């Protein structure tokens, strides 16, 4: 009599059939030796889907149990714009060039808030995920990158707000500006990544970073032309000033979307070069810390 | 490995891991001393924090260095299930963490062939606010699957975990049983070539444990290789084909599972009972340390042999670190010499609070009728202070139970009648 296999056996058999030829894939663990950059990149590619779910987790969890939910993505930049407009544009009478102060500040606040939230979350991400890091292997780099991915959702919503406020003031972006916008978004993500990788790695070792980051970000707010026009900075100082990668980004946003001045190609190039340098050097440092992360985080 | 036998799935050679200890923040008694240290602090702190990840040339500084693992080599072939045994602190977890690439070895090499999945904790990375479905994807990709692989096994995972109805419910609304079943089910469907697992079967209800065990066997029969750490020797002997025995970070024995388990059990039995106070294989913060365990007649003589059914007091002597002790939880498990747990007593169960204790002293647990059958047993003791584990010692003290007139008939099940005696009555229905 033919007997049907119990489900467990059937599953086992199915799996045996599914056994793929991947034996040539060998994991080598060698004391005190880093894997090559190529292998590192391959690991990142292998775990790319995890990044997606880390991002999803951060998006879902960020506004869970809040009353306003994603309303915060709109409210945060909006309130910032109102405060800046009243105190800097109104009381202090800071010039905003040829566009109304609210739009002027919001065009800078939108990328700035992305940067601020992303870098703040990333800098403590390795500590807040320490439990995970001690229990399972995956490329640690995904942890500080996830908040930057999650922030893009907020950035998209905030851009919607920006376009709305612009429409209220009768300002419409030129077509070329809309085409340049994705490039500007890439630049602000790169800038955030450059700082995040460094701060996350340093933060895993030195908890001081938790206290330094807010101060650093507050200073950066003033060293970026967010509440004032870039022309207020003396011409002779401006090349150094543009080392701050956000200078180019903010200038780019105002030029491409508000039509304020020509596209600041020089500072955009500087921004890209500085950000990429920060990322590459940061990766190098991060990988050094990564090896000991489970033991110290 | 690439040049030789393709059936060797895991090869470890001279693995060692050293940790630097004493890098905790110490504090001062006086305000002035604190201020002085505070001023000199940053430089010293910086050096110390840096030192956590750099072992420079100060290899001569042996005071602060412990080798959690040293000179461990073994080979594992396709389809073999390796059990790892040893006392607490023997290096079992460190070995797994190295093989799972969570931590780096200080010396030696290891090579693993094919896809490696590690399961050091059930449900790592589950987020309570995400639904069952989302957590399956998050956890699955974290354990090394691609999104597509998770999708192709999704229904199977849910079915195995028996929670298909709650796919879109946030896991924070799951019962702990459902949570554990889902977590294990993901791990069981990883389809790895090498599976590294730590005590994960010690969770869930008996029925599900049995199912998990079957799944682990299926994995091995499918040509996979499993490395498994457990304190449960009967589990290891029924599941594994080979075993290694670690002691103080070194490989003490290796070979056929029954041989190694025999040797290990033998050593446990013949281990001279060094005083609890001198034991170093402890786990915990050390805020309070167990320095003695004895059984005595209520308020009277210390016993080394107990009569089954006798009223006894279990006395735990402790030594605190001088800080005020808030609330202490004492949990004691009676185990067989093969470390199978038999019963557990705790003031957390009885509801007796142990608060504001003197810096050192004794805790007494009264057991009105010790329900243990004739055999040798040992106590495992865990002390928690303010909710954090302060001290854990396995095999802290042995005792022998003699047969007795537990039952009114003076009849007796004998040593083969199991571990427990219970009062009972019979009647026709």
Short mmCIF file of C-alpha atoms in Angstrom, two decimals, chain B residues 29-240:
data_model
loop_
_atom_site.label_atom_id
_atom_site.label_comp_id
_atom_site.label_asym_id
_atom_site.label_seq_id
_atom_site.Cartn_x
_atom_site.Cartn_y
_atom_site.Cartn_z
CA UNK B 29 33.53 57.80 47.67
CA UNK B 30 34.05 61.52 48.22
CA UNK B 31 32.95 64.58 46.34
CA UNK B 32 36.47 66.00 46.25
CA UNK B 33 37.96 62.83 44.85
CA UNK B 34 35.23 62.83 42.23
CA UNK B 35 36.04 66.42 41.30
CA UNK B 36 39.77 65.71 41.03
CA UNK B 37 39.17 62.65 38.93
CA UNK B 38 36.64 64.56 36.89
CA UNK B 39 39.26 67.11 35.90
CA UNK B 40 41.79 64.48 34.93
CA UNK B 41 39.02 62.28 33.60
CA UNK B 42 38.61 63.07 29.92
CA UNK B 43 42.14 62.08 28.96
CA UNK B 44 41.97 58.88 30.95
CA UNK B 45 38.49 58.07 29.69
CA UNK B 46 39.56 58.62 26.13
CA UNK B 47 42.47 56.23 26.53
CA UNK B 48 40.28 53.67 28.20
CA UNK B 49 37.50 53.82 25.63
CA UNK B 50 40.03 53.61 22.85
CA UNK B 51 41.62 50.65 24.54
CA UNK B 52 38.32 48.81 24.40
CA UNK B 53 38.88 48.15 20.75
CA UNK B 54 42.62 48.32 20.41
CA UNK B 55 44.92 45.83 22.01
CA UNK B 56 48.19 47.61 21.35
CA UNK B 57 51.51 46.19 22.31
CA UNK B 58 50.60 46.06 25.95
CA UNK B 59 50.19 42.30 25.71
CA UNK B 60 52.21 42.09 28.88
CA UNK B 61 49.37 43.76 30.74
CA UNK B 62 47.65 40.54 31.62
CA UNK B 63 45.76 41.79 34.63
CA UNK B 64 42.82 43.17 32.73
CA UNK B 65 42.66 40.56 30.03
CA UNK B 66 40.67 37.37 30.04
CA UNK B 67 40.66 34.78 27.34
CA UNK B 68 37.07 33.76 26.83
CA UNK B 69 38.21 31.28 24.23
CA UNK B 70 41.64 29.94 23.43
CA UNK B 71 43.07 27.61 20.86
CA UNK B 72 39.84 25.96 19.76
CA UNK B 73 39.99 23.86 16.61
CA UNK B 74 37.49 21.46 15.12
CA UNK B 75 36.00 20.33 11.85
CA UNK B 76 32.44 19.61 10.95
CA UNK B 77 31.25 17.75 7.90
CA UNK B 78 28.07 18.04 5.91
CA UNK B 79 25.03 16.71 7.76
CA UNK B 80 26.71 16.58 11.13
CA UNK B 81 25.06 18.08 14.20
CA UNK B 82 27.55 19.35 16.70
CA UNK B 83 26.54 19.86 20.33
CA UNK B 84 28.60 22.29 22.39
CA UNK B 85 28.64 21.64 26.13
CA UNK B 86 30.39 23.19 29.10
CA UNK B 87 29.74 25.15 32.23
CA UNK B 88 28.64 28.77 32.26
CA UNK B 89 31.52 30.95 31.19
CA UNK B 90 33.29 28.10 29.39
CA UNK B 91 33.23 30.04 26.13
CA UNK B 92 30.29 28.41 24.38
CA UNK B 93 28.54 31.64 23.55
CA UNK B 94 31.77 33.31 22.53
CA UNK B 95 32.46 30.49 20.09
CA UNK B 96 29.01 30.84 18.57
CA UNK B 97 29.36 34.60 18.33
CA UNK B 98 32.62 34.24 16.47
CA UNK B 99 31.23 31.67 14.05
CA UNK B 100 28.14 33.83 13.55
CA UNK B 101 30.44 36.81 12.76
CA UNK B 102 28.93 38.92 15.50
CA UNK B 103 32.30 39.35 17.12
CA UNK B 104 35.80 39.00 15.80
CA UNK B 105 38.31 36.44 17.04
CA UNK B 106 41.55 37.74 18.51
CA UNK B 107 43.46 34.89 16.96
CA UNK B 108 42.85 31.95 14.70
CA UNK B 109 40.69 31.43 11.66
CA UNK B 110 37.38 29.83 10.81
CA UNK B 111 35.89 28.92 7.49
CA UNK B 112 32.25 28.15 6.86
CA UNK B 113 30.97 26.81 3.59
CA UNK B 114 27.71 27.91 2.06
CA UNK B 115 25.03 30.02 3.63
CA UNK B 116 25.38 30.50 7.35
CA UNK B 117 22.47 31.44 9.57
CA UNK B 118 22.70 32.06 13.24
CA UNK B 119 19.99 31.98 15.82
CA UNK B 120 21.36 33.21 19.09
CA UNK B 121 18.09 34.49 20.37
CA UNK B 122 14.52 33.94 19.32
CA UNK B 123 12.86 36.94 17.75
CA UNK B 124 15.89 39.22 17.51
CA UNK B 125 14.85 42.46 15.88
CA UNK B 126 11.12 41.91 16.13
CA UNK B 127 9.47 45.26 16.46
CA UNK B 128 6.31 45.28 18.58
CA UNK B 129 4.58 47.92 16.47
CA UNK B 130 5.04 46.04 13.20
CA UNK B 131 2.60 43.36 12.09
CA UNK B 132 3.39 39.67 11.91
CA UNK B 133 3.91 39.96 8.17
CA UNK B 134 6.27 42.92 8.43
CA UNK B 135 8.26 41.25 11.18
CA UNK B 136 8.65 38.10 9.13
CA UNK B 137 10.22 40.15 6.36
CA UNK B 138 12.34 42.24 8.71
CA UNK B 139 13.57 39.24 10.68
CA UNK B 140 13.99 37.05 7.61
CA UNK B 141 16.09 39.57 5.72
CA UNK B 142 18.08 40.23 8.89
CA UNK B 143 18.89 36.53 9.11
CA UNK B 144 20.19 36.63 5.56
CA UNK B 145 17.25 35.87 3.28
CA UNK B 146 16.29 38.04 0.37
CA UNK B 147 12.82 39.53 0.12
CA UNK B 148 11.93 37.08 -2.61
CA UNK B 149 13.04 34.09 -0.53
CA UNK B 150 10.91 35.25 2.39
CA UNK B 151 7.94 35.74 0.07
CA UNK B 152 8.25 32.22 -1.34
CA UNK B 153 8.18 30.72 2.16
CA UNK B 154 5.80 33.15 3.76
CA UNK B 155 2.74 30.91 3.86
CA UNK B 156 4.78 27.98 5.09
CA UNK B 157 6.23 30.11 7.90
CA UNK B 158 2.81 31.28 9.01
CA UNK B 159 1.36 27.79 8.83
CA UNK B 160 4.21 26.28 10.83
CA UNK B 161 3.81 28.98 13.49
CA UNK B 162 0.04 28.35 13.54
CA UNK B 163 -0.81 32.03 13.42
CA UNK B 164 -2.06 32.43 9.85
CA UNK B 165 -5.08 34.33 11.16
CA UNK B 166 -2.97 37.05 12.75
CA UNK B 167 -0.75 37.93 9.83
CA UNK B 168 -1.68 41.59 9.92
CA UNK B 169 -1.88 42.04 13.69
CA UNK B 170 0.96 43.96 15.37
CA UNK B 171 3.09 41.46 17.26
CA UNK B 172 2.69 43.42 20.48
CA UNK B 173 -0.81 41.96 20.61
CA UNK B 174 0.52 38.41 20.28
CA UNK B 175 0.69 36.07 23.24
CA UNK B 176 4.23 35.13 24.20
CA UNK B 177 3.61 31.67 22.77
CA UNK B 178 2.59 33.05 19.38
CA UNK B 179 5.58 35.38 19.41
CA UNK B 180 8.02 32.56 20.03
CA UNK B 181 6.37 30.28 17.48
CA UNK B 182 6.59 32.93 14.79
CA UNK B 183 10.21 33.69 15.60
CA UNK B 184 11.27 30.07 15.50
CA UNK B 185 9.28 29.40 12.39
CA UNK B 186 11.19 32.09 10.50
CA UNK B 187 14.47 30.63 11.64
CA UNK B 188 13.39 27.11 10.74
CA UNK B 189 12.66 28.21 7.20
CA UNK B 190 15.97 29.93 6.61
CA UNK B 191 17.23 27.02 4.62
CA UNK B 192 20.88 27.51 5.61
CA UNK B 193 23.80 25.21 4.87
CA UNK B 194 25.15 25.83 8.35
CA UNK B 195 22.84 26.66 11.23
CA UNK B 196 24.25 28.04 14.46
CA UNK B 197 21.78 27.91 17.34
CA UNK B 198 21.99 28.78 21.01
CA UNK B 199 19.50 27.31 23.48
CA UNK B 200 16.64 28.51 21.35
CA UNK B 201 14.61 25.41 21.98
CA UNK B 202 14.33 26.27 25.63
CA UNK B 203 11.23 28.28 24.80
CA UNK B 204 7.66 27.63 23.83
CA UNK B 205 5.38 24.88 25.00
CA UNK B 206 6.33 21.22 24.94
CA UNK B 207 4.34 20.48 21.81
CA UNK B 208 6.02 23.24 19.88
CA UNK B 209 9.44 22.26 21.22
CA UNK B 210 8.87 18.80 19.85
CA UNK B 211 7.94 20.26 16.50
CA UNK B 212 11.05 22.45 16.48
CA UNK B 213 13.22 19.49 17.34
CA UNK B 214 11.75 17.56 14.41
CA UNK B 215 12.47 20.53 12.20
CA UNK B 216 16.10 20.66 13.34
CA UNK B 217 16.45 16.96 12.46
CA UNK B 218 14.90 17.57 9.06
CA UNK B 219 17.43 20.32 8.51
CA UNK B 220 20.26 17.93 9.27
CA UNK B 221 18.82 15.11 7.20
CA UNK B 222 18.60 17.53 4.31
CA UNK B 223 22.39 17.65 4.37
CA UNK B 224 22.69 20.74 6.50
CA UNK B 225 25.13 21.20 9.30
CA UNK B 226 24.07 22.37 12.73
CA UNK B 227 26.03 23.73 15.66
CA UNK B 228 23.96 23.75 18.80
CA UNK B 229 24.66 24.96 22.32
CA UNK B 230 22.48 23.74 25.11
CA UNK B 231 22.60 22.90 28.78
CA UNK B 232 20.03 20.24 28.17
CA UNK B 233 22.04 17.07 27.77
CA UNK B 234 19.20 14.78 26.85
CA UNK B 235 18.35 17.18 24.04
CA UNK B 236 21.92 17.22 22.81
CA UNK B 237 22.26 13.46 22.99
CA UNK B 238 19.02 12.91 21.09
CA UNK B 239 19.73 15.56 18.48
CA UNK B 240 23.45 15.73 17.88
#
